[in-house]
């Protein structure tokens, strides 16, 4: 059970031990509900739907639901299913993402599409989302509306990513818009869910939502930078996956802007699928490139934006925890 609790949160400085213990206890309840919610009368469906949950994960979004409620009443019983809903919604998108990306690994284990094929993986994602919707139906119409609006943004982000930038649209702006829809929207909605069910005052909920939207941007940018900077597969995927697939991310966009003759070889490797030898060459050229520092500065800018919003909130342990999460997102890239 403890493996489901994000050790990064519990180990962060400035996090009140009592608050950390409360969040841990509630995350364990969420974890139990997640396991129960994906059970089916069909053994294969139960196994497939449990696959990504059993692989672990930070439960980052569920944690944000629980943490946001500490600005109001964190003991409201509906908070546990609300946290489970956002986590199930996230997991459902992962099944679909892995099919579209032809991913071989997810959280360090074979992806569902690799194990059971694309059709089973897609249907499993649909099943997980249906289970989230069933749970959501008991939480009221406002919760249903928020989740539906968020899911629409998640789908929009995936379509934008798949279709690419339209003529006249800056590819970097397009990339950031994709992140805002595909990643940051659900992280922001997690805080909004927590505020909604924790009976937090509307102004504070709005501030938390804006802060977590910026935090979500930083969270994904950190992942994209780590995909280049990491020299191990501790993230659950092979370093340089984006490079190998020809996907442009923030460091690559900045490198592509270079006018230096010495960068022509690197630029020729970016934005197209690469074999292992060329991928290793691209990583060797990109890791020491100034574009990495520029990308890191952009990441820190988003984290600073989140901190600025959070600094206006009441000075309670939950605010310190949110601020510590901003540091965590930045430092996991260091």
C-alpha positions as YAML, in Angstrom:
chain: A
units: angstrom
residues:
- id: 1
  name: UNK
  ca: [0.00, 0.00, 0.00]
- id: 2
  name: UNK
  ca: [2.79, 2.40, 0.87]
- id: 3
  name: UNK
  ca: [4.18, 2.14, -2.65]
- id: 4
  name: UNK
  ca: [1.24, 4.19, -3.88]
- id: 5
  name: UNK
  ca: [2.19, 7.15, -1.71]
- id: 6
  name: UNK
  ca: [4.43, 9.66, -3.49]
- id: 7
  name: UNK
  ca: [7.68, 9.45, -1.57]
- id: 8
  name: UNK
  ca: [8.77, 12.71, -3.19]
- id: 9
  name: UNK
  ca: [6.00, 14.51, -1.33]
- id: 10
  name: UNK
  ca: [6.67, 12.84, 2.01]
- id: 11
  name: UNK
  ca: [10.40, 13.55, 1.80]
- id: 12
  name: UNK
  ca: [10.05, 17.20, 0.85]
- id: 13
  name: UNK
  ca: [11.38, 19.82, 3.25]
- id: 14
  name: UNK
  ca: [8.90, 22.24, 4.80]
- id: 15
  name: UNK
  ca: [6.06, 19.71, 4.69]
- id: 16
  name: UNK
  ca: [4.38, 19.48, 8.07]
- id: 17
  name: UNK
  ca: [4.65, 15.86, 9.37]
- id: 18
  name: UNK
  ca: [1.05, 15.83, 10.55]
- id: 19
  name: UNK
  ca: [-0.17, 16.99, 7.15]
- id: 20
  name: UNK
  ca: [2.04, 14.43, 5.38]
- id: 21
  name: UNK
  ca: [0.61, 11.67, 7.56]
- id: 22
  name: UNK
  ca: [-2.96, 12.75, 6.82]
- id: 23
  name: UNK
  ca: [-2.30, 12.85, 3.08]
- id: 24
  name: UNK
  ca: [-0.65, 9.43, 3.24]
- id: 25
  name: UNK
  ca: [-3.62, 7.92, 5.09]
- id: 26
  name: UNK
  ca: [-6.06, 9.37, 2.58]
- id: 27
  name: UNK
  ca: [-3.96, 8.25, -0.41]
- id: 28
  name: UNK
  ca: [-4.08, 4.72, 0.92]
- id: 29
  name: UNK
  ca: [-7.88, 4.95, 0.97]
- id: 30
  name: UNK
  ca: [-7.79, 6.27, -2.58]
- id: 31
  name: UNK
  ca: [-5.54, 3.39, -3.61]
- id: 32
  name: UNK
  ca: [-7.95, 0.84, -2.17]
- id: 33
  name: UNK
  ca: [-10.86, 2.49, -3.99]
- id: 34
  name: UNK
  ca: [-8.90, 2.51, -7.26]
- id: 35
  name: UNK
  ca: [-8.29, -1.22, -7.03]
- id: 36
  name: UNK
  ca: [-11.92, -1.94, -6.23]
- id: 37
  name: UNK
  ca: [-13.27, 0.31, -8.97]
- id: 38
  name: UNK
  ca: [-11.65, -1.52, -11.89]
- id: 39
  name: UNK
  ca: [-12.78, -5.01, -10.93]
- id: 40
  name: UNK
  ca: [-14.92, -6.72, -13.52]
- id: 41
  name: UNK
  ca: [-16.75, -10.01, -13.90]
- id: 42
  name: UNK
  ca: [-14.33, -10.75, -16.72]
- id: 43
  name: UNK
  ca: [-10.84, -11.78, -15.49]
- id: 44
  name: UNK
  ca: [-9.06, -10.41, -18.57]
- id: 45
  name: UNK
  ca: [-10.69, -7.00, -18.22]
- id: 46
  name: UNK
  ca: [-9.88, -6.89, -14.52]
- id: 47
  name: UNK
  ca: [-6.26, -7.77, -15.24]
- id: 48
  name: UNK
  ca: [-5.94, -5.25, -18.07]
- id: 49
  name: UNK
  ca: [-7.66, -2.46, -16.12]
- id: 50
  name: UNK
  ca: [-5.48, -3.14, -13.07]
- id: 51
  name: UNK
  ca: [-2.31, -3.22, -15.16]
- id: 52
  name: UNK
  ca: [-1.30, 0.44, -14.95]
- id: 53
  name: UNK
  ca: [-2.60, 0.89, -11.42]
- id: 54
  name: UNK
  ca: [-0.49, -2.04, -10.25]
- id: 55
  name: UNK
  ca: [2.55, -0.54, -12.00]
- id: 56
  name: UNK
  ca: [2.49, 2.29, -9.46]
- id: 57
  name: UNK
  ca: [2.79, 5.98, -10.22]
- id: 58
  name: UNK
  ca: [3.04, 9.14, -8.17]
- id: 59
  name: UNK
  ca: [-0.73, 9.58, -7.69]
- id: 60
  name: UNK
  ca: [0.21, 13.24, -8.13]
- id: 61
  name: UNK
  ca: [-3.25, 14.37, -9.20]
- id: 62
  name: UNK
  ca: [-5.03, 12.52, -6.41]
- id: 63
  name: UNK
  ca: [-2.65, 14.08, -3.93]
- id: 64
  name: UNK
  ca: [-3.46, 17.57, -5.22]
- id: 65
  name: UNK
  ca: [-7.18, 16.94, -4.67]
- id: 66
  name: UNK
  ca: [-6.52, 15.97, -1.06]
- id: 67
  name: UNK
  ca: [-4.04, 18.77, -0.43]
- id: 68
  name: UNK
  ca: [-6.27, 21.52, -1.84]
- id: 69
  name: UNK
  ca: [-9.05, 20.49, 0.55]
- id: 70
  name: UNK
  ca: [-6.85, 21.45, 3.50]
- id: 71
  name: UNK
  ca: [-7.70, 25.08, 2.77]
- id: 72
  name: UNK
  ca: [-11.22, 24.11, 3.84]
- id: 73
  name: UNK
  ca: [-12.52, 20.85, 5.32]
- id: 74
  name: UNK
  ca: [-10.26, 17.90, 4.43]
- id: 75
  name: UNK
  ca: [-12.48, 15.39, 6.24]
- id: 76
  name: UNK
  ca: [-15.37, 15.48, 3.75]
- id: 77
  name: UNK
  ca: [-16.03, 11.83, 2.73]
- id: 78
  name: UNK
  ca: [-16.51, 12.70, -0.97]
- id: 79
  name: UNK
  ca: [-12.85, 13.76, -1.23]
- id: 80
  name: UNK
  ca: [-11.66, 10.15, -1.49]
- id: 81
  name: UNK
  ca: [-13.85, 9.28, -4.52]
- id: 82
  name: UNK
  ca: [-13.10, 12.71, -6.03]
- id: 83
  name: UNK
  ca: [-9.37, 11.96, -5.82]
- id: 84
  name: UNK
  ca: [-9.97, 8.51, -7.31]
- id: 85
  name: UNK
  ca: [-11.95, 10.04, -10.20]
- id: 86
  name: UNK
  ca: [-9.10, 12.32, -11.31]
- id: 87
  name: UNK
  ca: [-6.60, 9.47, -11.02]
- id: 88
  name: UNK
  ca: [-8.80, 7.09, -13.04]
- id: 89
  name: UNK
  ca: [-9.31, 9.78, -15.68]
- id: 90
  name: UNK
  ca: [-5.54, 10.20, -15.93]
- id: 91
  name: UNK
  ca: [-4.94, 6.44, -16.14]
- id: 92
  name: UNK
  ca: [-7.61, 6.05, -18.84]
- id: 93
  name: UNK
  ca: [-5.77, 8.56, -21.03]
- id: 94
  name: UNK
  ca: [-2.52, 6.63, -20.59]
- id: 95
  name: UNK
  ca: [-3.98, 3.52, -22.21]
- id: 96
  name: UNK
  ca: [-5.01, 5.57, -25.23]
- id: 97
  name: UNK
  ca: [-1.75, 7.56, -25.33]
- id: 98
  name: UNK
  ca: [0.34, 4.40, -25.39]
- id: 99
  name: UNK
  ca: [-1.60, 3.04, -28.36]
- id: 100
  name: UNK
  ca: [-1.19, 6.29, -30.29]
- id: 101
  name: UNK
  ca: [2.51, 6.52, -29.39]
- id: 102
  name: UNK
  ca: [3.11, 2.79, -29.98]
- id: 103
  name: UNK
  ca: [4.78, 2.81, -26.57]
- id: 104
  name: UNK
  ca: [6.52, -0.31, -25.37]
- id: 105
  name: UNK
  ca: [6.92, 0.68, -21.72]
- id: 106
  name: UNK
  ca: [4.79, 2.51, -19.18]
- id: 107
  name: UNK
  ca: [6.11, 3.04, -15.64]
- id: 108
  name: UNK
  ca: [8.94, 0.64, -16.35]
- id: 109
  name: UNK
  ca: [6.70, -2.27, -17.38]
- id: 110
  name: UNK
  ca: [5.34, -3.45, -20.74]
- id: 111
  name: UNK
  ca: [2.50, -1.20, -21.86]
- id: 112
  name: UNK
  ca: [-1.01, -2.64, -22.16]
- id: 113
  name: UNK
  ca: [-0.89, -2.39, -25.96]
- id: 114
  name: UNK
  ca: [2.34, -4.39, -26.00]
- id: 115
  name: UNK
  ca: [0.88, -7.06, -23.74]
- id: 116
  name: UNK
  ca: [-2.67, -7.40, -25.10]
- id: 117
  name: UNK
  ca: [-2.70, -5.46, -28.37]
- id: 118
  name: UNK
  ca: [-4.16, -2.13, -29.37]
- id: 119
  name: UNK
  ca: [-7.82, -3.12, -29.35]
- id: 120
  name: UNK
  ca: [-7.78, -4.42, -25.77]
- id: 121
  name: UNK
  ca: [-5.75, -1.40, -24.63]
- id: 122
  name: UNK
  ca: [-8.19, 1.09, -26.17]
- id: 123
  name: UNK
  ca: [-11.23, -0.70, -24.76]
- id: 124
  name: UNK
  ca: [-9.56, -0.92, -21.36]
- id: 125
  name: UNK
  ca: [-9.00, 2.83, -21.37]
- id: 126
  name: UNK
  ca: [-12.69, 3.26, -22.20]
- id: 127
  name: UNK
  ca: [-13.62, 0.93, -19.34]
- id: 128
  name: UNK
  ca: [-11.47, 2.82, -16.84]
- id: 129
  name: UNK
  ca: [-12.99, 6.12, -17.92]
- id: 130
  name: UNK
  ca: [-16.49, 4.61, -17.60]
- id: 131
  name: UNK
  ca: [-15.65, 3.56, -14.05]
- id: 132
  name: UNK
  ca: [-14.51, 7.11, -13.27]
- id: 133
  name: UNK
  ca: [-17.77, 8.44, -14.70]
- id: 134
  name: UNK
  ca: [-19.83, 6.01, -12.62]
- id: 135
  name: UNK
  ca: [-18.09, 7.18, -9.47]
- id: 136
  name: UNK
  ca: [-18.50, 10.77, -10.58]
- id: 137
  name: UNK
  ca: [-22.26, 10.43, -10.96]
- id: 138
  name: UNK
  ca: [-22.57, 10.22, -7.17]
- id: 139
  name: UNK
  ca: [-20.63, 13.45, -6.66]
- id: 140
  name: UNK
  ca: [-23.09, 15.89, -8.20]
- id: 141
  name: UNK
  ca: [-23.69, 17.79, -11.41]
- id: 142
  name: UNK
  ca: [-20.96, 20.39, -10.85]
- id: 143
  name: UNK
  ca: [-18.36, 17.64, -10.53]
- id: 144
  name: UNK
  ca: [-19.70, 15.96, -13.68]
- id: 145
  name: UNK
  ca: [-19.49, 19.24, -15.57]
- id: 146
  name: UNK
  ca: [-15.92, 19.93, -14.43]
- id: 147
  name: UNK
  ca: [-14.73, 16.46, -15.36]
- id: 148
  name: UNK
  ca: [-16.47, 16.61, -18.76]
- id: 149
  name: UNK
  ca: [-14.90, 19.99, -19.55]
- id: 150
  name: UNK
  ca: [-11.49, 18.70, -18.48]
- id: 151
  name: UNK
  ca: [-11.80, 15.52, -20.52]
- id: 152
  name: UNK
  ca: [-12.73, 17.62, -23.56]
- id: 153
  name: UNK
  ca: [-9.48, 19.55, -23.09]
- id: 154
  name: UNK
  ca: [-7.50, 16.32, -22.74]
- id: 155
  name: UNK
  ca: [-8.93, 15.08, -26.04]
- id: 156
  name: UNK
  ca: [-8.34, 18.45, -27.68]
- id: 157
  name: UNK
  ca: [-4.71, 18.36, -26.56]
- id: 158
  name: UNK
  ca: [-4.25, 14.89, -28.02]
- id: 159
  name: UNK
  ca: [-5.80, 15.97, -31.33]
- id: 160
  name: UNK
  ca: [-3.61, 19.08, -31.45]
- id: 161
  name: UNK
  ca: [-0.52, 16.96, -30.79]
- id: 162
  name: UNK
  ca: [-1.50, 14.45, -33.47]
- id: 163
  name: UNK
  ca: [-2.46, 16.98, -36.14]
- id: 164
  name: UNK
  ca: [0.48, 19.32, -35.56]
- id: 165
  name: UNK
  ca: [0.51, 23.12, -35.85]
- id: 166
  name: UNK
  ca: [-1.68, 24.75, -38.48]
- id: 167
  name: UNK
  ca: [-0.14, 27.00, -41.11]
- id: 168
  name: UNK
  ca: [0.97, 30.27, -39.55]
- id: 169
  name: UNK
  ca: [1.03, 28.89, -35.99]
- id: 170
  name: UNK
  ca: [4.39, 28.98, -34.21]
- id: 171
  name: UNK
  ca: [5.36, 25.33, -33.51]
- id: 172
  name: UNK
  ca: [6.65, 26.25, -30.05]
- id: 173
  name: UNK
  ca: [3.37, 27.97, -29.15]
- id: 174
  name: UNK
  ca: [1.53, 24.91, -30.47]
- id: 175
  name: UNK
  ca: [3.67, 22.64, -28.28]
- id: 176
  name: UNK
  ca: [2.91, 24.72, -25.18]
- id: 177
  name: UNK
  ca: [-0.81, 24.73, -25.99]
- id: 178
  name: UNK
  ca: [-0.73, 20.94, -26.25]
- id: 179
  name: UNK
  ca: [0.86, 20.70, -22.80]
- id: 180
  name: UNK
  ca: [-1.71, 23.08, -21.34]
- id: 181
  name: UNK
  ca: [-4.61, 20.97, -22.66]
- id: 182
  name: UNK
  ca: [-3.13, 17.50, -22.37]
- id: 183
  name: UNK
  ca: [-1.36, 17.73, -19.01]
- id: 184
  name: UNK
  ca: [-1.90, 20.97, -17.12]
- id: 185
  name: UNK
  ca: [-5.70, 20.96, -17.45]
- id: 186
  name: UNK
  ca: [-6.18, 17.81, -15.34]
- id: 187
  name: UNK
  ca: [-3.62, 18.94, -12.75]
- id: 188
  name: UNK
  ca: [-5.47, 22.26, -12.44]
- id: 189
  name: UNK
  ca: [-8.81, 20.46, -12.23]
- id: 190
  name: UNK
  ca: [-7.44, 18.25, -9.46]
- id: 191
  name: UNK
  ca: [-6.94, 21.31, -7.28]
- id: 192
  name: UNK
  ca: [-10.37, 22.59, -8.29]
- id: 193
  name: UNK
  ca: [-11.96, 19.26, -7.32]
- id: 194
  name: UNK
  ca: [-10.23, 19.41, -3.93]
- id: 195
  name: UNK
  ca: [-11.42, 22.95, -3.35]
- id: 196
  name: UNK
  ca: [-14.94, 22.12, -4.48]
- id: 197
  name: UNK
  ca: [-15.39, 19.15, -2.17]
- id: 198
  name: UNK
  ca: [-13.35, 20.65, 0.67]
- id: 199
  name: UNK
  ca: [-15.76, 23.59, 0.76]
- id: 200
  name: UNK
  ca: [-12.91, 26.03, 0.17]
- id: 201
  name: UNK
  ca: [-13.88, 29.64, -0.53]
- id: 202
  name: UNK
  ca: [-14.23, 30.42, -4.28]
- id: 203
  name: UNK
  ca: [-11.36, 32.92, -4.43]
- id: 204
  name: UNK
  ca: [-8.94, 30.43, -2.92]
- id: 205
  name: UNK
  ca: [-10.16, 27.71, -5.29]
- id: 206
  name: UNK
  ca: [-9.50, 30.01, -8.26]
- id: 207
  name: UNK
  ca: [-6.00, 30.76, -6.99]
- id: 208
  name: UNK
  ca: [-5.21, 27.09, -6.44]
- id: 209
  name: UNK
  ca: [-6.51, 26.26, -9.91]
- id: 210
  name: UNK
  ca: [-4.32, 28.89, -11.57]
- id: 211
  name: UNK
  ca: [-1.32, 27.81, -9.51]
- id: 212
  name: UNK
  ca: [-1.77, 24.17, -10.44]
- id: 213
  name: UNK
  ca: [-2.22, 25.00, -14.11]
- id: 214
  name: UNK
  ca: [1.25, 26.62, -14.00]
- id: 215
  name: UNK
  ca: [2.53, 23.70, -11.91]
- id: 216
  name: UNK
  ca: [1.18, 21.31, -14.54]
- id: 217
  name: UNK
  ca: [3.05, 23.15, -17.26]
- id: 218
  name: UNK
  ca: [6.25, 22.89, -15.22]
- id: 219
  name: UNK
  ca: [5.57, 19.21, -14.49]
- id: 220
  name: UNK
  ca: [5.40, 18.26, -18.18]
- id: 221
  name: UNK
  ca: [8.31, 20.47, -19.19]
- id: 222
  name: UNK
  ca: [10.41, 18.76, -16.51]
- id: 223
  name: UNK
  ca: [9.48, 15.37, -17.99]
- id: 224
  name: UNK
  ca: [10.44, 16.52, -21.48]
- id: 225
  name: UNK
  ca: [13.77, 17.89, -20.28]
- id: 226
  name: UNK
  ca: [14.47, 14.74, -18.26]
- id: 227
  name: UNK
  ca: [13.90, 12.65, -21.37]
- id: 228
  name: UNK
  ca: [17.03, 14.31, -22.75]
- id: 229
  name: UNK
  ca: [19.04, 14.87, -19.58]
- id: 230
  name: UNK
  ca: [18.52, 11.53, -17.83]
- id: 231
  name: UNK
  ca: [21.12, 8.86, -18.47]
- id: 232
  name: UNK
  ca: [19.06, 6.02, -16.97]
- id: 233
  name: UNK
  ca: [15.61, 4.55, -17.53]
- id: 234
  name: UNK
  ca: [14.50, 5.34, -13.96]
- id: 235
  name: UNK
  ca: [11.56, 7.33, -15.36]
- id: 236
  name: UNK
  ca: [10.13, 4.11, -16.78]
- id: 237
  name: UNK
  ca: [11.08, 4.79, -20.37]
- id: 238
  name: UNK
  ca: [14.31, 4.75, -22.35]
- id: 239
  name: UNK
  ca: [16.13, 8.14, -22.28]
- id: 240
  name: UNK
  ca: [15.83, 9.97, -25.56]
- id: 241
  name: UNK
  ca: [12.46, 8.43, -26.41]
- id: 242
  name: UNK
  ca: [11.19, 11.71, -27.85]
- id: 243
  name: UNK
  ca: [14.34, 12.09, -29.95]
- id: 244
  name: UNK
  ca: [14.02, 8.56, -31.30]
- id: 245
  name: UNK
  ca: [10.39, 9.15, -32.25]
- id: 246
  name: UNK
  ca: [11.12, 12.48, -33.95]
- id: 247
  name: UNK
  ca: [9.04, 14.40, -31.41]
- id: 248
  name: UNK
  ca: [10.18, 17.97, -30.78]
- id: 249
  name: UNK
  ca: [10.19, 19.13, -27.16]
- id: 250
  name: UNK
  ca: [11.31, 22.35, -25.48]
- id: 251
  name: UNK
  ca: [15.11, 21.81, -25.53]
- id: 252
  name: UNK
  ca: [14.89, 20.80, -29.18]
- id: 253
  name: UNK
  ca: [12.82, 23.82, -30.16]
- id: 254
  name: UNK
  ca: [15.45, 26.06, -28.59]
- id: 255
  name: UNK
  ca: [18.30, 24.16, -30.26]
- id: 256
  name: UNK
  ca: [16.57, 24.49, -33.63]
- id: 257
  name: UNK
  ca: [16.72, 28.28, -33.27]
- id: 258
  name: UNK
  ca: [20.53, 28.23, -33.19]
- id: 259
  name: UNK
  ca: [22.33, 30.04, -35.99]
- id: 260
  name: UNK
  ca: [25.69, 28.47, -35.13]
- id: 261
  name: UNK
  ca: [27.29, 26.46, -37.93]
- id: 262
  name: UNK
  ca: [28.47, 23.94, -35.34]
- id: 263
  name: UNK
  ca: [24.83, 23.10, -34.55]
- id: 264
  name: UNK
  ca: [23.85, 22.13, -38.10]
- id: 265
  name: UNK
  ca: [24.45, 18.43, -37.46]
- id: 266
  name: UNK
  ca: [22.31, 18.47, -34.31]
- id: 267
  name: UNK
  ca: [19.52, 20.34, -36.10]
- id: 268
  name: UNK
  ca: [19.59, 17.77, -38.90]
- id: 269
  name: UNK
  ca: [18.85, 15.03, -36.36]
- id: 270
  name: UNK
  ca: [15.88, 16.73, -34.71]
- id: 271
  name: UNK
  ca: [12.26, 16.26, -35.69]
- id: 272
  name: UNK
  ca: [12.64, 12.93, -37.49]
- id: 273
  name: UNK
  ca: [12.69, 9.31, -36.30]
- id: 274
  name: UNK
  ca: [16.17, 8.12, -35.36]
- id: 275
  name: UNK
  ca: [17.85, 4.78, -35.00]
- id: 276
  name: UNK
  ca: [19.87, 3.96, -31.89]
- id: 277
  name: UNK
  ca: [23.17, 5.24, -33.26]
- id: 278
  name: UNK
  ca: [21.81, 8.60, -34.40]
- id: 279
  name: UNK
  ca: [19.75, 8.94, -31.20]
- id: 280
  name: UNK
  ca: [22.87, 8.54, -29.09]
- id: 281
  name: UNK
  ca: [24.67, 11.09, -31.25]
- id: 282
  name: UNK
  ca: [21.79, 13.56, -30.87]
- id: 283
  name: UNK
  ca: [21.74, 13.09, -27.09]
- id: 284
  name: UNK
  ca: [25.50, 13.66, -26.91]
- id: 285
  name: UNK
  ca: [25.13, 16.90, -28.85]
- id: 286
  name: UNK
  ca: [22.00, 18.15, -27.09]
- id: 287
  name: UNK
  ca: [22.84, 17.46, -23.43]
- id: 288
  name: UNK
  ca: [25.67, 20.07, -23.21]
- id: 289
  name: UNK
  ca: [23.90, 22.53, -25.54]
- id: 290
  name: UNK
  ca: [22.81, 25.97, -24.21]
- id: 291
  name: UNK
  ca: [19.27, 25.03, -25.25]
- id: 292
  name: UNK
  ca: [19.08, 22.81, -22.15]
- id: 293
  name: UNK
  ca: [19.75, 25.76, -19.84]
- id: 294
  name: UNK
  ca: [17.22, 27.85, -21.76]
- id: 295
  name: UNK
  ca: [14.60, 25.11, -21.37]
- id: 296
  name: UNK
  ca: [15.38, 24.84, -17.68]
- id: 297
  name: UNK
  ca: [14.85, 28.60, -17.30]
- id: 298
  name: UNK
  ca: [11.44, 28.31, -18.96]
- id: 299
  name: UNK
  ca: [10.53, 25.47, -16.61]
- id: 300
  name: UNK
  ca: [11.57, 27.56, -13.61]
- id: 301
  name: UNK
  ca: [9.49, 30.45, -14.93]
- id: 302
  name: UNK
  ca: [6.34, 28.33, -14.83]
- id: 303
  name: UNK
  ca: [7.19, 27.12, -11.32]
- id: 304
  name: UNK
  ca: [7.71, 30.75, -10.25]
- id: 305
  name: UNK
  ca: [4.29, 31.62, -11.69]
- id: 306
  name: UNK
  ca: [2.76, 28.90, -9.52]
- id: 307
  name: UNK
  ca: [4.65, 30.18, -6.47]
- id: 308
  name: UNK
  ca: [3.40, 33.73, -7.05]
- id: 309
  name: UNK
  ca: [-0.20, 32.52, -7.00]
- id: 310
  name: UNK
  ca: [0.39, 30.37, -3.93]
- id: 311
  name: UNK
  ca: [2.07, 33.21, -2.03]
- id: 312
  name: UNK
  ca: [-1.28, 35.01, -1.83]
- id: 313
  name: UNK
  ca: [-2.93, 32.13, 0.06]
- id: 314
  name: UNK
  ca: [-3.25, 31.77, 3.85]
- id: 315
  name: UNK
  ca: [-0.01, 30.77, 5.56]
- id: 316
  name: UNK
  ca: [-0.91, 27.20, 6.55]
- id: 317
  name: UNK
  ca: [0.95, 23.87, 6.19]
- id: 318
  name: UNK
  ca: [-0.93, 23.07, 2.96]
- id: 319
  name: UNK
  ca: [0.47, 26.21, 1.30]
- id: 320
  name: UNK
  ca: [3.99, 25.21, 2.33]
- id: 321
  name: UNK
  ca: [3.38, 21.77, 0.85]
- id: 322
  name: UNK
  ca: [2.24, 23.26, -2.46]
- id: 323
  name: UNK
  ca: [5.33, 25.51, -2.51]
- id: 324
  name: UNK
  ca: [7.52, 22.49, -1.79]
- id: 325
  name: UNK
  ca: [5.93, 20.70, -4.74]
- id: 326
  name: UNK
  ca: [6.99, 23.59, -6.96]
- id: 327
  name: UNK
  ca: [10.55, 23.05, -5.78]
- id: 328
  name: UNK
  ca: [10.22, 19.30, -6.30]
- id: 329
  name: UNK
  ca: [9.10, 19.70, -9.90]
- id: 330
  name: UNK
  ca: [12.08, 21.95, -10.65]
- id: 331
  name: UNK
  ca: [14.65, 19.92, -8.73]
- id: 332
  name: UNK
  ca: [13.67, 16.56, -10.25]
- id: 333
  name: UNK
  ca: [15.04, 18.08, -13.44]
- id: 334
  name: UNK
  ca: [18.35, 18.96, -11.78]
...
